[in-house]
Amino acid sequence: MDLISDQGLRADGRKPHELRKIRCKLGVFSQPEGSAYLEQGNTKVLAAVYGPHQIRGSRSKGSHESAIVNCQYSMATFSTGERKKRPRGDIKSTEMTLHLKQALQASIKTELYPFSQIDIFLEVLQADGSNYCTCVNAATLALIDAGIPLKEYVIACSSSLGNGDVPLIDVSHLEETMGGSNLTIAALPLSGQITVLEMSQKFHIDHLPKVLNEAMNGCQQIYKILDDAIKTHLTDVGTVSGWGKLEF
């Protein structure tokens, strides 16, 4: 199936190098230390961060060198458009949780919180492709809302090939299922470090560099969007008492 029309557009009207529309909001809950809501196209995710707090259970689980990062990924029963058993604790959810932890742990300054625990909960409300990427990006917003020190933002983006050799960015569910191989990365875009790289299938050696480069370009674009959203949020939060605003 051709994912790009004769007019050079994808099924949802985007150009190959174009992201889906991103909408986000920080501080959506009052109970956690940090929270965020993020939409990438029709994929919608809630993220909540608790901590740093004392380690639950035996203190022997902790380390004097760094905090424990605990992640939990789940999908709402209505997230895929059809009611089914809640997708939590299955193999796919467990794998997603591990990959989320790997990406986020690489960004958090865990060494600042010895014998502590940071809990990150992610709930997919609506799934329409690039679920992992949307979760990583939502978690980054929630961590910043919680005031957790980060080395830098961790951003995720997916990429694929359309019509055989045209790189596509921010892959939708239709493109995931009807296209070929998909590549997903989580990266620290300022330093260029990749923390997670996953492929649904193998890419030809001639295609891999351009698909990887497209995914990294997507991370750079998403970083700028989220950074602007965070700056706007901090300005709005500071308007009541003047906190967060600079006066000259």
CSV table of C-alpha atoms in Angstrom, one decimal:
chain,number,residue,atom,x,y,z
A,1,MET,CA,0.0,0.0,0.0
A,2,ASP,CA,1.3,3.5,-0.9
A,3,LEU,CA,1.4,5.7,2.1
A,4,ILE,CA,2.0,8.8,0.1
A,5,SER,CA,-0.4,10.1,-2.6
A,6,ASP,CA,0.5,11.4,-6.0
A,7,GLN,CA,0.2,14.9,-4.5
A,8,GLY,CA,2.9,14.0,-2.0
A,9,LEU,CA,0.6,13.8,1.0
A,10,ARG,CA,-0.1,11.1,3.6
A,11,ALA,CA,-3.5,9.7,4.5
A,12,ASP,CA,-4.1,12.3,7.2
A,13,GLY,CA,-3.0,15.2,4.9
A,14,ARG,CA,0.5,15.6,6.2
A,15,LYS,CA,3.6,16.0,4.2
A,16,PRO,CA,6.3,13.2,4.8
A,17,HIS,CA,8.4,15.4,7.1
A,18,GLU,CA,5.5,17.0,9.0
A,19,LEU,CA,4.5,16.2,12.6
A,20,ARG,CA,1.0,15.7,13.8
A,21,LYS,CA,-0.5,18.6,15.7
A,22,ILE,CA,0.8,18.6,19.3
A,23,ARG,CA,-1.3,20.0,22.2
A,24,CYS,CA,-0.3,19.8,25.8
A,25,LYS,CA,-1.0,21.1,29.3
A,26,LEU,CA,1.0,20.9,32.5
A,27,GLY,CA,-0.3,20.7,36.0
A,28,VAL,CA,-3.6,18.9,35.2
A,29,PHE,CA,-3.8,17.2,38.6
A,30,SER,CA,-3.3,18.6,42.1
A,31,GLN,CA,-2.5,15.4,43.9
A,32,PRO,CA,0.8,14.3,42.2
A,33,GLU,CA,3.9,16.5,42.4
A,34,GLY,CA,3.8,16.8,38.6
A,35,SER,CA,1.4,16.0,35.8
A,36,ALA,CA,0.7,16.6,32.1
A,37,TYR,CA,-1.7,15.9,29.3
A,38,LEU,CA,-0.3,15.5,25.8
A,39,GLU,CA,-1.9,15.0,22.4
A,40,GLN,CA,0.1,14.0,19.3
A,41,GLY,CA,-2.5,13.8,16.6
A,42,ASN,CA,-5.2,11.5,17.9
A,43,THR,CA,-2.9,9.8,20.4
A,44,LYS,CA,-3.7,11.2,23.9
A,45,VAL,CA,-1.8,10.5,27.1
A,46,LEU,CA,-1.9,11.5,30.8
A,47,ALA,CA,1.3,11.5,32.9
A,48,ALA,CA,1.6,11.8,36.6
A,49,VAL,CA,4.8,12.0,38.7
A,50,TYR,CA,5.0,11.3,42.5
A,51,GLY,CA,8.2,11.9,44.5
A,52,PRO,CA,10.9,11.9,45.2
A,53,HIS,CA,9.7,10.1,48.3
A,54,GLN,CA,10.9,7.4,50.7
A,55,ILE,CA,11.3,3.9,49.1
A,56,ARG,CA,8.3,1.7,49.6
A,57,GLY,CA,9.1,-1.6,51.2
A,58,SER,CA,12.6,-2.5,52.3
A,59,ARG,CA,15.1,0.3,52.4
A,60,SER,CA,17.7,-2.3,51.2
A,61,LYS,CA,16.2,-1.8,47.7
A,62,GLY,CA,17.6,1.7,47.6
A,63,SER,CA,21.0,3.0,46.8
A,64,HIS,CA,23.2,5.7,48.4
A,65,GLU,CA,24.2,6.7,44.8
A,66,SER,CA,20.9,7.3,43.1
A,67,ALA,CA,17.1,7.3,43.3
A,68,ILE,CA,14.9,4.4,42.0
A,69,VAL,CA,12.8,5.3,39.0
A,70,ASN,CA,9.6,3.4,38.8
A,71,CYS,CA,7.4,3.5,35.7
A,72,GLN,CA,3.9,2.2,35.1
A,73,TYR,CA,2.4,2.1,31.6
A,74,SER,CA,-1.3,1.3,30.9
A,75,MET,CA,-4.0,1.8,28.3
A,76,ALA,CA,-7.6,2.8,29.0
A,77,THR,CA,-10.1,0.1,28.0
A,78,PHE,CA,-11.6,2.5,25.5
A,79,SER,CA,-8.2,3.7,24.1
A,80,THR,CA,-8.3,1.6,20.9
A,81,GLY,CA,-12.0,2.3,19.9
A,82,GLU,CA,-13.2,-1.1,21.0
A,83,ARG,CA,-13.9,-2.3,24.6
A,84,LYS,CA,-11.6,-5.1,25.7
A,85,LYS,CA,-9.7,-6.2,28.8
A,86,ARG,CA,-7.6,-3.5,30.3
A,87,PRO,CA,-4.1,-3.8,28.7
A,88,ARG,CA,-2.0,-3.7,31.8
A,89,GLY,CA,0.6,-6.2,32.9
A,90,ASP,CA,0.7,-8.1,29.6
A,91,ILE,CA,4.0,-8.6,27.7
A,92,LYS,CA,3.6,-5.6,25.5
A,93,SER,CA,2.8,-3.3,28.5
A,94,THR,CA,5.8,-4.7,30.4
A,95,GLU,CA,8.1,-4.1,27.5
A,96,MET,CA,6.8,-0.6,27.1
A,97,THR,CA,7.3,0.1,30.8
A,98,LEU,CA,10.9,-1.1,30.6
A,99,HIS,CA,11.6,1.1,27.6
A,100,LEU,CA,10.0,4.1,29.2
A,101,LYS,CA,12.1,3.6,32.4
A,102,GLN,CA,15.3,3.3,30.3
A,103,ALA,CA,14.6,6.6,28.4
A,104,LEU,CA,13.5,8.6,31.4
A,105,GLN,CA,16.2,7.3,33.8
A,106,ALA,CA,18.8,8.6,31.4
A,107,SER,CA,17.6,12.1,31.7
A,108,ILE,CA,16.7,12.4,35.5
A,109,LYS,CA,19.5,13.4,37.8
A,110,THR,CA,18.9,10.5,40.1
A,111,GLU,CA,22.2,11.0,41.9
A,112,LEU,CA,20.5,14.0,43.7
A,113,TYR,CA,18.1,11.7,45.5
A,114,PRO,CA,19.8,8.8,47.2
A,115,PHE,CA,17.6,6.2,49.0
A,116,SER,CA,14.5,7.8,47.3
A,117,GLN,CA,12.0,6.7,44.7
A,118,ILE,CA,10.4,8.6,41.8
A,119,ASP,CA,7.1,7.1,40.4
A,120,ILE,CA,6.0,7.9,36.8
A,121,PHE,CA,2.5,6.8,35.8
A,122,LEU,CA,1.4,6.9,32.1
A,123,GLU,CA,-2.1,6.2,30.8
A,124,VAL,CA,-3.0,6.1,27.1
A,125,LEU,CA,-6.5,7.5,26.8
A,126,GLN,CA,-6.6,7.2,23.0
A,127,ALA,CA,-4.2,5.2,20.8
A,128,ASP,CA,-3.5,6.2,17.2
A,129,GLY,CA,0.1,5.4,16.7
A,130,SER,CA,3.4,6.3,18.3
A,131,ASN,CA,2.1,5.6,21.7
A,132,TYR,CA,5.6,5.1,23.2
A,133,CYS,CA,6.7,8.5,21.8
A,134,THR,CA,3.7,10.3,23.2
A,135,CYS,CA,4.3,8.7,26.6
A,136,VAL,CA,7.9,9.8,26.7
A,137,ASN,CA,7.1,13.3,25.8
A,138,ALA,CA,4.2,13.5,28.3
A,139,ALA,CA,6.4,12.1,31.0
A,140,THR,CA,9.1,14.8,30.3
A,141,LEU,CA,6.5,17.5,30.8
A,142,ALA,CA,5.2,15.9,34.0
A,143,LEU,CA,8.8,15.6,35.4
A,144,ILE,CA,9.4,19.3,34.7
A,145,ASP,CA,6.1,20.2,36.3
A,146,ALA,CA,7.2,18.2,39.4
A,147,GLY,CA,10.5,20.1,39.6
A,148,ILE,CA,12.6,17.0,39.1
A,149,PRO,CA,16.1,18.1,37.9
A,150,LEU,CA,16.8,16.8,34.4
A,151,LYS,CA,20.1,16.7,32.5
A,152,GLU,CA,18.0,17.8,29.5
A,153,TYR,CA,14.7,17.0,27.9
A,154,VAL,CA,14.2,13.4,26.8
A,155,ILE,CA,12.1,13.4,23.6
A,156,ALA,CA,10.9,10.5,21.5
A,157,CYS,CA,9.8,10.3,17.8
A,158,SER,CA,9.0,7.6,15.3
A,159,SER,CA,9.9,7.3,11.7
A,160,SER,CA,9.2,4.9,8.8
A,161,LEU,CA,9.4,4.6,5.0
A,162,GLY,CA,6.6,5.5,2.6
A,163,ASN,CA,6.3,4.3,-1.0
A,164,GLY,CA,9.5,2.3,-0.6
A,165,ASP,CA,12.1,5.0,0.2
A,166,VAL,CA,10.5,8.2,1.4
A,167,PRO,CA,11.1,8.8,5.2
A,168,LEU,CA,8.0,9.5,7.2
A,169,ILE,CA,8.0,11.2,10.6
A,170,ASP,CA,5.7,10.8,13.6
A,171,VAL,CA,4.0,7.6,12.4
A,172,SER,CA,0.2,7.1,12.8
A,173,HIS,CA,-1.6,3.9,13.6
A,174,LEU,CA,-2.6,3.4,9.9
A,175,GLU,CA,1.0,3.9,8.8
A,176,GLU,CA,2.3,1.5,11.6
A,177,THR,CA,-0.1,-1.3,10.4
A,178,MET,CA,-0.1,-0.7,6.6
A,179,GLY,CA,3.4,0.4,6.1
A,180,GLY,CA,6.7,-1.4,6.5
A,181,SER,CA,9.3,-1.2,9.2
A,182,ASN,CA,9.0,1.4,11.9
A,183,LEU,CA,11.8,2.9,13.9
A,184,THR,CA,11.3,4.6,17.3
A,185,ILE,CA,14.0,6.6,19.2
A,186,ALA,CA,14.1,8.4,22.5
A,187,ALA,CA,16.9,10.9,22.6
A,188,LEU,CA,18.4,13.8,24.4
A,189,PRO,CA,18.2,16.3,21.5
A,190,LEU,CA,20.6,18.9,22.8
A,191,SER,CA,23.5,16.5,23.2
A,192,GLY,CA,22.3,14.2,20.4
A,193,GLN,CA,22.5,11.1,22.6
A,194,ILE,CA,20.0,8.3,21.8
A,195,THR,CA,18.8,6.5,24.9
A,196,VAL,CA,16.4,4.0,23.3
A,197,LEU,CA,16.2,2.7,19.7
A,198,GLU,CA,13.7,0.1,18.6
A,199,MET,CA,12.8,-1.3,15.2
A,200,SER,CA,9.6,-3.2,14.4
A,201,GLN,CA,11.5,-5.0,11.6
A,202,LYS,CA,15.0,-4.7,10.1
A,203,PHE,CA,15.7,-1.9,7.7
A,204,HIS,CA,17.9,-2.2,4.7
A,205,ILE,CA,21.4,-0.8,5.4
A,206,ASP,CA,20.9,1.9,2.7
A,207,HIS,CA,17.6,3.1,4.3
A,208,LEU,CA,18.5,3.0,8.0
A,209,PRO,CA,20.6,6.2,8.2
A,210,LYS,CA,18.0,8.5,6.6
A,211,VAL,CA,15.1,7.0,8.7
A,212,LEU,CA,17.2,7.5,11.9
A,213,ASN,CA,18.1,11.0,10.8
A,214,GLU,CA,14.4,11.8,10.2
A,215,ALA,CA,13.5,10.5,13.7
A,216,MET,CA,16.2,12.7,15.3
A,217,ASN,CA,15.0,15.7,13.3
A,218,GLY,CA,11.5,14.9,14.7
A,219,CYS,CA,12.9,14.9,18.2
A,220,GLN,CA,14.4,18.4,17.6
A,221,GLN,CA,11.1,19.7,16.3
A,222,ILE,CA,9.1,18.3,19.3
A,223,TYR,CA,11.7,19.6,21.7
A,224,LYS,CA,11.1,23.2,20.5
A,225,ILE,CA,7.3,22.8,20.7
A,226,LEU,CA,7.4,21.4,24.3
A,227,ASP,CA,10.0,24.0,25.4
A,228,ASP,CA,7.7,26.8,24.2
A,229,ALA,CA,4.8,25.2,26.0
A,230,ILE,CA,6.8,24.9,29.2
A,231,LYS,CA,7.9,28.6,29.0
A,232,THR,CA,4.3,29.6,28.4
A,233,HIS,CA,3.1,27.5,31.4
A,234,LEU,CA,5.7,29.0,33.7
A,235,THR,CA,4.7,32.5,32.7
A,236,ASP,CA,1.0,31.8,33.3
A,237,VAL,CA,1.7,30.2,36.7
A,238,GLY,CA,3.6,33.2,37.7
A,239,THR,CA,0.9,35.7,36.8
A,240,VAL,CA,-1.1,35.5,40.1
A,241,SER,CA,1.7,36.5,42.5
A,242,GLY,CA,4.3,37.7,40.1
A,243,TRP,CA,6.4,34.5,40.7
A,244,GLY,CA,8.3,33.4,37.7
A,245,LYS,CA,8.3,36.7,35.9
A,246,LEU,CA,11.3,38.9,35.4
A,247,GLU,CA,11.0,42.6,35.7
A,248,PHE,CA,13.5,45.1,34.5
